[in-house]
Coordinates of C-alpha atoms in Angstrom, one line a residue:
X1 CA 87.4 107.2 71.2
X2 CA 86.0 106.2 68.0
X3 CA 87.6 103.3 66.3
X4 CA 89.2 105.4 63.9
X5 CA 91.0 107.5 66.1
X6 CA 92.1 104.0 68.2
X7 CA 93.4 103.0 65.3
X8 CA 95.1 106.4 63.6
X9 CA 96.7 107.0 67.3
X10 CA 98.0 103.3 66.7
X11 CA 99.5 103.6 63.8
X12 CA 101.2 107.2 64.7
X13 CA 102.7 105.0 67.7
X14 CA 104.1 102.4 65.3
X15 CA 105.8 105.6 63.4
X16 CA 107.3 106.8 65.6
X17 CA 109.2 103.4 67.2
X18 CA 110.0 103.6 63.5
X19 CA 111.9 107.0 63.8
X20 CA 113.2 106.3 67.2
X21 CA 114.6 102.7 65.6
X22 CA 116.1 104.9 62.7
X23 CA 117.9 107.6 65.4
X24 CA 119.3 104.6 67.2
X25 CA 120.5 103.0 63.8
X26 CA 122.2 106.4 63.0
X27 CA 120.2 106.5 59.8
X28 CA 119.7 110.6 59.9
X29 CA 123.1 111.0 59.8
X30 CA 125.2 108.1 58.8
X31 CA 125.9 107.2 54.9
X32 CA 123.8 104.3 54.4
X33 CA 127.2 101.9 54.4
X34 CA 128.3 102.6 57.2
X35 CA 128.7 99.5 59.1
X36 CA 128.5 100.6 63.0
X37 CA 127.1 103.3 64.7
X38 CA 128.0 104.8 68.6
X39 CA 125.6 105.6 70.5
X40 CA 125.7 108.3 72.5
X41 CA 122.8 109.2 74.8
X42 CA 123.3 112.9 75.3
X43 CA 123.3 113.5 71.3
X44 CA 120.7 110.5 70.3
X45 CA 118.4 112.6 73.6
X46 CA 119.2 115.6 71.8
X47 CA 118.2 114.0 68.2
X48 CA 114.5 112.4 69.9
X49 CA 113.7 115.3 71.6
X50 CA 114.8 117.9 68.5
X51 CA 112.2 114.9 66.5
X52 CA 109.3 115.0 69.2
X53 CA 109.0 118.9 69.2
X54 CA 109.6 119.4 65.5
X55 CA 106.5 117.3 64.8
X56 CA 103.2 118.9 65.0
X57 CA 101.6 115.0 64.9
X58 CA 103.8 113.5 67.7
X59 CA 103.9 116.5 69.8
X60 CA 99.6 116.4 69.5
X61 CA 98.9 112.8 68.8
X62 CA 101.8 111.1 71.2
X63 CA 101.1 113.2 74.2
X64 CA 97.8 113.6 73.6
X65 CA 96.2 113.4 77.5
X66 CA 99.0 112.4 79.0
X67 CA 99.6 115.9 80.1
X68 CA 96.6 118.0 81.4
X69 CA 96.3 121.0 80.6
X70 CA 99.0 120.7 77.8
X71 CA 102.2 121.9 78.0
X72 CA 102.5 125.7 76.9
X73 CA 105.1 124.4 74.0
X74 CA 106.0 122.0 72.2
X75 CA 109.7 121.3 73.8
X76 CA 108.0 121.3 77.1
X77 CA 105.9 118.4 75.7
X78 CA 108.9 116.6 74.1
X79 CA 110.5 116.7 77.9
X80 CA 107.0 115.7 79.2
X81 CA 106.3 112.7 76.7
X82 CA 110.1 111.6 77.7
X83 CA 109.5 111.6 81.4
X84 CA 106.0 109.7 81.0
X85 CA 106.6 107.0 78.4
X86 CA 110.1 106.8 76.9
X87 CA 111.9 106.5 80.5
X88 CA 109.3 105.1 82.1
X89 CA 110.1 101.7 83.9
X90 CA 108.4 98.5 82.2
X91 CA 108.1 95.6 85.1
X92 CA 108.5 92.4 84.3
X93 CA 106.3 89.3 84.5
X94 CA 107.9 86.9 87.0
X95 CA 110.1 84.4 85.4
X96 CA 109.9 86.2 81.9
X97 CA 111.8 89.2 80.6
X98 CA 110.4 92.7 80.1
X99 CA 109.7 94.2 76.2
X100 CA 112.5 96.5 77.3
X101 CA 115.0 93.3 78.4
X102 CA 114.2 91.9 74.9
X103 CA 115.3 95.4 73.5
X104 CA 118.2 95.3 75.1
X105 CA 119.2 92.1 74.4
X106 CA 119.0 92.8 70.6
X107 CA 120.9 95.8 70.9
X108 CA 123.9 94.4 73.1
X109 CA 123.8 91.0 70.7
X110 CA 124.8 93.6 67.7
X111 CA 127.8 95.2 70.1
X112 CA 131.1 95.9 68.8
X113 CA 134.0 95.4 70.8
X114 CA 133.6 95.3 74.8
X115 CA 131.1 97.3 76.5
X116 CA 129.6 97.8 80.2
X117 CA 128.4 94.9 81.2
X118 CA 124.0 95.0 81.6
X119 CA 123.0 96.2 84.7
X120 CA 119.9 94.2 87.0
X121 CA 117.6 97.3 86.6
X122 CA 113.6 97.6 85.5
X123 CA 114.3 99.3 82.0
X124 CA 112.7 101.9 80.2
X125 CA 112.7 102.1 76.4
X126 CA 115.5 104.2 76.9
X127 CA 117.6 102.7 79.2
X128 CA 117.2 99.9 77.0
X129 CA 118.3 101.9 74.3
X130 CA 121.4 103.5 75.7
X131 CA 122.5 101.8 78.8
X132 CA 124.2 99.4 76.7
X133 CA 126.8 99.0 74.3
X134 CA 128.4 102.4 73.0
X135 CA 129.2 100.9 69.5
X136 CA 127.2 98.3 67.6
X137 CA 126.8 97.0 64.5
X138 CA 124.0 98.8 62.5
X139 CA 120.7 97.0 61.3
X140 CA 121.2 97.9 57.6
X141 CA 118.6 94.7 56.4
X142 CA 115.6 96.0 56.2
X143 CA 113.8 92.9 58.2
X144 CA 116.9 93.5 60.6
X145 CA 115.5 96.9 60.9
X146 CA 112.0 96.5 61.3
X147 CA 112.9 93.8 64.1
X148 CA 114.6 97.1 65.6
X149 CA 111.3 98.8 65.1
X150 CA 109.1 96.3 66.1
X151 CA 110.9 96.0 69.7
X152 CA 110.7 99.4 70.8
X153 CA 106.9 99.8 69.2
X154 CA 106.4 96.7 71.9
X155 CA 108.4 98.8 74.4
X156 CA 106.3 101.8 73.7
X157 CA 103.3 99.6 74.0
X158 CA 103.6 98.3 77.3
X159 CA 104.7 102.0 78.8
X160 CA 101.4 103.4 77.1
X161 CA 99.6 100.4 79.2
X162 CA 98.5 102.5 82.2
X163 CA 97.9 105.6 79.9
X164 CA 95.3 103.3 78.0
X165 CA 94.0 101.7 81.4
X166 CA 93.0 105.2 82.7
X167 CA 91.4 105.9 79.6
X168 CA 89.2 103.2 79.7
X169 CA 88.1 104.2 82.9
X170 CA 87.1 107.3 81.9
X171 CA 89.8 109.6 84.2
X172 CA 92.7 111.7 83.1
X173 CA 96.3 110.1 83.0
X174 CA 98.0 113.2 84.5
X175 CA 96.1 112.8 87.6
X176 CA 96.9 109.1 88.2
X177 CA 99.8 108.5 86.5
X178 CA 102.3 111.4 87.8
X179 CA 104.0 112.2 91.2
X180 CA 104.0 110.0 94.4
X181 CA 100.5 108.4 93.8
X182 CA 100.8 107.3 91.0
X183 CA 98.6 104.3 90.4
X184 CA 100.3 100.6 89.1
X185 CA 99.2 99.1 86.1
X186 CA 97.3 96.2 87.8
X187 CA 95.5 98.0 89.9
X188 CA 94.2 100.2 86.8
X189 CA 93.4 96.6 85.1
X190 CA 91.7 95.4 88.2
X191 CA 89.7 98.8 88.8
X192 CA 88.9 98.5 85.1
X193 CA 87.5 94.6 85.9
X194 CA 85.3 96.0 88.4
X195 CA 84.1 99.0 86.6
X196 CA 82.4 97.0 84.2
X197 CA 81.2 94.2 86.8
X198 CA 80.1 97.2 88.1
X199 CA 78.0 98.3 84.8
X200 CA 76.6 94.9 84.8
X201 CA 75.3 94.8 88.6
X202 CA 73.7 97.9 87.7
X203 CA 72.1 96.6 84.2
X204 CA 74.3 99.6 82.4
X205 CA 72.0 102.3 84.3
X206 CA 74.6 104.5 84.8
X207 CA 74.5 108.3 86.0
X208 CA 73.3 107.1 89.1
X209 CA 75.1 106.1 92.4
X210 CA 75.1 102.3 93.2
X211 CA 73.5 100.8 95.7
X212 CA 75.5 98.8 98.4
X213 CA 74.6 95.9 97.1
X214 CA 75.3 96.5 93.8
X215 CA 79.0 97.5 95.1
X216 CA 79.2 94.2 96.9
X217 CA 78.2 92.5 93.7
X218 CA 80.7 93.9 91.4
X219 CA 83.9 93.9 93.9
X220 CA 83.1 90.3 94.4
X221 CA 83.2 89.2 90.5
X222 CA 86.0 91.5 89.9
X223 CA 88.1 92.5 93.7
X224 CA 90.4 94.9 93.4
X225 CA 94.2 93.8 95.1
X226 CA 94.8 95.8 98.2
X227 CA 91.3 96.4 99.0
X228 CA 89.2 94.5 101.6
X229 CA 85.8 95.1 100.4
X230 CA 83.7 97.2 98.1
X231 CA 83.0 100.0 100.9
X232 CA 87.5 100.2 101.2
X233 CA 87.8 100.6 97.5
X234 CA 84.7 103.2 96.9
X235 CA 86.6 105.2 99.5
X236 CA 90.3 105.6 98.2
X237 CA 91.1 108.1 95.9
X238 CA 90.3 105.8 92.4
X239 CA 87.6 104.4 93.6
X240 CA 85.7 107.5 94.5
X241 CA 87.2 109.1 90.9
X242 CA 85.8 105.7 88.9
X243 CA 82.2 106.0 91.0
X244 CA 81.9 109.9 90.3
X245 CA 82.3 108.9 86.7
X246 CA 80.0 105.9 86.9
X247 CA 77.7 108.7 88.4
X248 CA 78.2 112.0 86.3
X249 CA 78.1 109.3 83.1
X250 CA 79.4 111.4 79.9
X251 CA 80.3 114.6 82.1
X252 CA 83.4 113.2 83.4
X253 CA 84.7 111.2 80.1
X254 CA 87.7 112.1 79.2
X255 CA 88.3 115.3 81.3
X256 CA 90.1 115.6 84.4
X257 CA 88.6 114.5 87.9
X258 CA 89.8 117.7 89.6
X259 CA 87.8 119.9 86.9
X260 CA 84.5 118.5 87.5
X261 CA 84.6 117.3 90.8
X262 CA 82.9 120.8 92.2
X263 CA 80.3 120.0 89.7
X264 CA 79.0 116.2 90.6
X265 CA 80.0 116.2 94.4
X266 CA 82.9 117.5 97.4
X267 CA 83.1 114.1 98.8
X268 CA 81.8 110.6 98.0
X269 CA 82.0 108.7 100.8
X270 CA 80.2 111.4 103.1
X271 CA 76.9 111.0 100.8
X272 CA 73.9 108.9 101.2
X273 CA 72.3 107.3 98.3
X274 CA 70.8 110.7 96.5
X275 CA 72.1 111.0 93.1
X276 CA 75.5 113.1 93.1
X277 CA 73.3 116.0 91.0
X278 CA 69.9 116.0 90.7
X279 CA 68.0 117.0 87.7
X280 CA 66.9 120.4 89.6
X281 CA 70.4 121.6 90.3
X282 CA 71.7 120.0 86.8
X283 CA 69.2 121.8 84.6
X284 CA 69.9 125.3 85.7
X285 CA 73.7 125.0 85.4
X286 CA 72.9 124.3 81.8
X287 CA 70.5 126.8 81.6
X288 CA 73.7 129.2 82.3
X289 CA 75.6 127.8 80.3
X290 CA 73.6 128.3 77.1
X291 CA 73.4 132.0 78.3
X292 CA 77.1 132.4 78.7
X293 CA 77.3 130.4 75.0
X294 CA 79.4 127.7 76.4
X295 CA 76.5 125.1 74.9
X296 CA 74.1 126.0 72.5
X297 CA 70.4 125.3 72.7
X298 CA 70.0 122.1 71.2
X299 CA 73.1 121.1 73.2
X300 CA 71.5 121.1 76.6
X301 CA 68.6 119.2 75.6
X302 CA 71.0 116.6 75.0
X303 CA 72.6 117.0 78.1
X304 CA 69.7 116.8 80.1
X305 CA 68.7 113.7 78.0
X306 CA 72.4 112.4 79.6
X307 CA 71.4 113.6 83.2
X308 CA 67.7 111.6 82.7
X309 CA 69.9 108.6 82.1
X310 CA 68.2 108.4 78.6
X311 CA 70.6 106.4 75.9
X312 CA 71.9 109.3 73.5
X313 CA 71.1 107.6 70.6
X314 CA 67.6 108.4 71.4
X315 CA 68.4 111.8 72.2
X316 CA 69.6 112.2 69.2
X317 CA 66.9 110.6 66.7
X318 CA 64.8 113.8 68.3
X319 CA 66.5 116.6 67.4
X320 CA 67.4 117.4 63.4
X321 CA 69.8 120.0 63.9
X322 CA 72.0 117.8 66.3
X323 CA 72.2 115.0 64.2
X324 CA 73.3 117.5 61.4
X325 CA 75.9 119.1 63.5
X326 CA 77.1 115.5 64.2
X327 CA 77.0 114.4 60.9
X328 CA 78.7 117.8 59.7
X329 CA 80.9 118.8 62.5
X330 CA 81.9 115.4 63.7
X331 CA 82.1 113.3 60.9
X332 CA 79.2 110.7 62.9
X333 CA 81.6 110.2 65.8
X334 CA 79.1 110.4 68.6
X335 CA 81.8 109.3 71.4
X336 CA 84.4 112.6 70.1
X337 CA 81.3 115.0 70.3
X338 CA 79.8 114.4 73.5
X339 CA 83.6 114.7 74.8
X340 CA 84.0 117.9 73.9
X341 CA 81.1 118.8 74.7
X342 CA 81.5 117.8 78.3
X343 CA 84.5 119.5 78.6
X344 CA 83.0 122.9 77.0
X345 CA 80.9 122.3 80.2
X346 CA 84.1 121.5 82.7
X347 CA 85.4 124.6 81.3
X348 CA 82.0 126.6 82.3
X349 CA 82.3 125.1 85.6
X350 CA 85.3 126.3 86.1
X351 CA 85.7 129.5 84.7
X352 CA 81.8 130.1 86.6
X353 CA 83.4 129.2 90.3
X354 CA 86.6 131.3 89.5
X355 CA 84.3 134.4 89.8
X356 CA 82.2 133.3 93.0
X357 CA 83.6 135.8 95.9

C-alpha cells in the first residue's frame, strides 16, 4: 500500500473512534447540556451499526480486506466489521492493562450512581464500552472528549494489529484471522520477523523457492514460537502460505491464498527445489489471459518481467505506454497497480479452472 493510502486508511480509523466516542457520549441525540448519558448496548449497537452501513467510506475503507470476497451489503459488512474488530478480544501484556482496560477504566471513573461491578474478562472495544456503568457523566470538554476518542482509536488500533500483520505478509485476513484457526498476533509478528530474515538470506531474490539452507538461516535470526525448526514451520499452514508468496512474488500480494494457490503449487512440502511455476508453464497462462482480455498486452510483459525475477522498476522504464497507464490510471502508485493487476489474474485463474470438466 502506498504511503498515502497507509496514511488516508489511518486517519479514516481515527474518524471513526471519533464517531463511536460521540455515540457513546450521546452526542447524536442528547441536547449539548445534558449532563449524563445511559448507555444502553442494544440501542448504542443499533446506533454503530445504523453508522457503519450508512457510510459508503467506513463500510469500504474500515472493512476493507478484512472480509474476502466482500460482503454482498453493506449491513452485512457493518455485522462483519463488528465481529472482526469492535468485539474482538485485545490480550494484555503481562503485568500491564489492555488499551481496552484503560477504556474501561475512563468510562466507569465518569459513572453515576452504583453500577455492576467490572468483570475479570479480556475486553473488546465494546465490552469496554458497554459492560460497564449504565449511566455516566458525559465528556462535554472537548479535551475530555478527545481523551474519549483517543482511547478507543488505541482500542481500535490494537484489534487492527493482526489485520495489519497479515498484510504485511502479503496474505488475506479472512483466511487467517476467522474461525477455529485463527492465527495470534505474535505468531503473525514472529512469522513477519522471519519473512524478512528470510528476504535477506536470499539477498531479496524473491519468486523463487529457498534453499534449505537459506530456511535454516532465516528461522534461526528470526524462530518462530511453537515451531522446532525451519522444515516444521515451512510445513504448517502459514508457513507454506508466507513461502508461496515469497515464491509467486507480486501474484499473491494482497489476494487470498486459496485463489491462487492452483496457480503457484497443490502442495509445498511435497516439492523439491524446482521453482513453484516455471517460466514455460507461466508464459502461456498469460498468453490466455491477454486473449480472454483479463490483461492487456503490455500487461504480460510486465508480468513476465515479475516471473524472470527482474525488479519492476526496470520493467517499467521499457515500456511507454505502461508507465503512462501508471502515471494516468494510478496516480504513480506502482504497489496499488501491480495489485490489481495480480488479482485481475487470480480472477482468470479462477474463472479459467471453473470451466475445466
Amino acid at each position: 500500500m502506498a504511503e498515502g493510502g497507509a496514511k488516508g486508511g489511518r486517519d479514516l480509523v481515527a474518524q471513526y473512534a471519533g464517531h463511536l466516542a460521540n455515540l457513546l457520549n450521546g452526542n447524536d441525540h442528547l441536547p449539548a447540556g445534558t449532563p449524563t448519558v445511559e448507555i444502553r448496548a442494544f440501542q448504542l449497537y443499533d446506533r454503530v451499526a445504523r453508522g457503519l452501513s450508512a457510510n459508503r467510506r467506513y463500510v469500504e475503507g474500515l472493512v476493507g480486506l478484512w472480509a474476502y470476497p466482500p460482503p454482498p451489503d453493506a449491513e452485512q459488512a457493518a455485522d462483519f466489521y463488528f465481529d472482526a474488530v469492535l468485539d474482538r478480544p485485545i490480550g494484555r501484556r503481562p503485568g500491564k492493562p489492555s488499551s481496552a482496560d484503560n477504556l474501561r477504566a475512563l468510562i466507569q471513573a465518569a459513572a453515576v450512581g452504583p453500577g455492576p461491578a467490572p468483570r475479570e474478562e479480556e475486553l473488546s472495544t465494546w465490552k469496554a464500552m458497554v459492560n460497564g456503568p449504565t449511566r455516566i457523566r458525559r465528556f462535554l470538554e472537548k479535551t475530555a472528549l478527545f481523551e474519549l476518542s483517543n482511547r478507543i482509536l488505541k482500542c481500535l488500533d490494537a484489534a487492527n494489529r493482526p489485520y495489519a500483520e497479515v498484510l504485511r505478509l502479503g496474505l488475506c485476513p479472512r483466511d487467517w484471522l476467522a474461525g477455529d484457526e485463527e492465527v495470534g498476533v505474535n505468531t503473525l509478528k514472529a512469522a513477519n520477523a522471519f519473512l524478512k530474515a528470510l528476504r535477506t538470506a536470499m539477498n531479496d531474490e524473491v519468486g523463487r523457492r529457498p534453499t534449505p539452507a537459506e530456511l535454516a538461516a532465516a528461522f534461526a535470526a528470526a524462530p518462530v514460537p511453537g515451531f522446532p525448526d525451519a522444515d516444521a514451520f515451512a510445513k504448517a499452514p502459514l508457513g507454506s502460505a508466507v513461502l508461496t508468496r515469497v515464491a509467486g512474488q507480486d501474484i499473491t500480494r494482497m489476494v487470498s491464498y486459496e485463489d491462487v494457490e492452483a496457480f503457484v503449487s497443490e502442495t509445498l512440502e511435497d516439492e523439491d527445489d524446482a521453482p513453484l511455476v516455471t517460466e514455460e508453464e507461466a508464459l502461456p497462462l498469460l498468453e490466455r489471459a491477454v486473449r480472454a482480455g483479463a490483461v492487456a498486452a503490455d500487461e504480460r510483459n510486465l508480468l513476465a518481467a515479475i516471473l524472470e525475477g527482474r525488479p519492476l522498476a526496470d520493467a517499467m522504464k521499457t515500456d511507454l505506454g505502461l508507465r503512462r497507464r501508471l502515471k494516468n490510471e494510478w496516480d504513480g502508485d506502482l504497489a496499488a497497480y501491480v495489485s490489481d493487476l495480480s488479482a485481475r489474474v487470480a480472477a482468470f485463474v479462477r474463472k479459467e479452472a471453473a470451466g475445466r470438466p
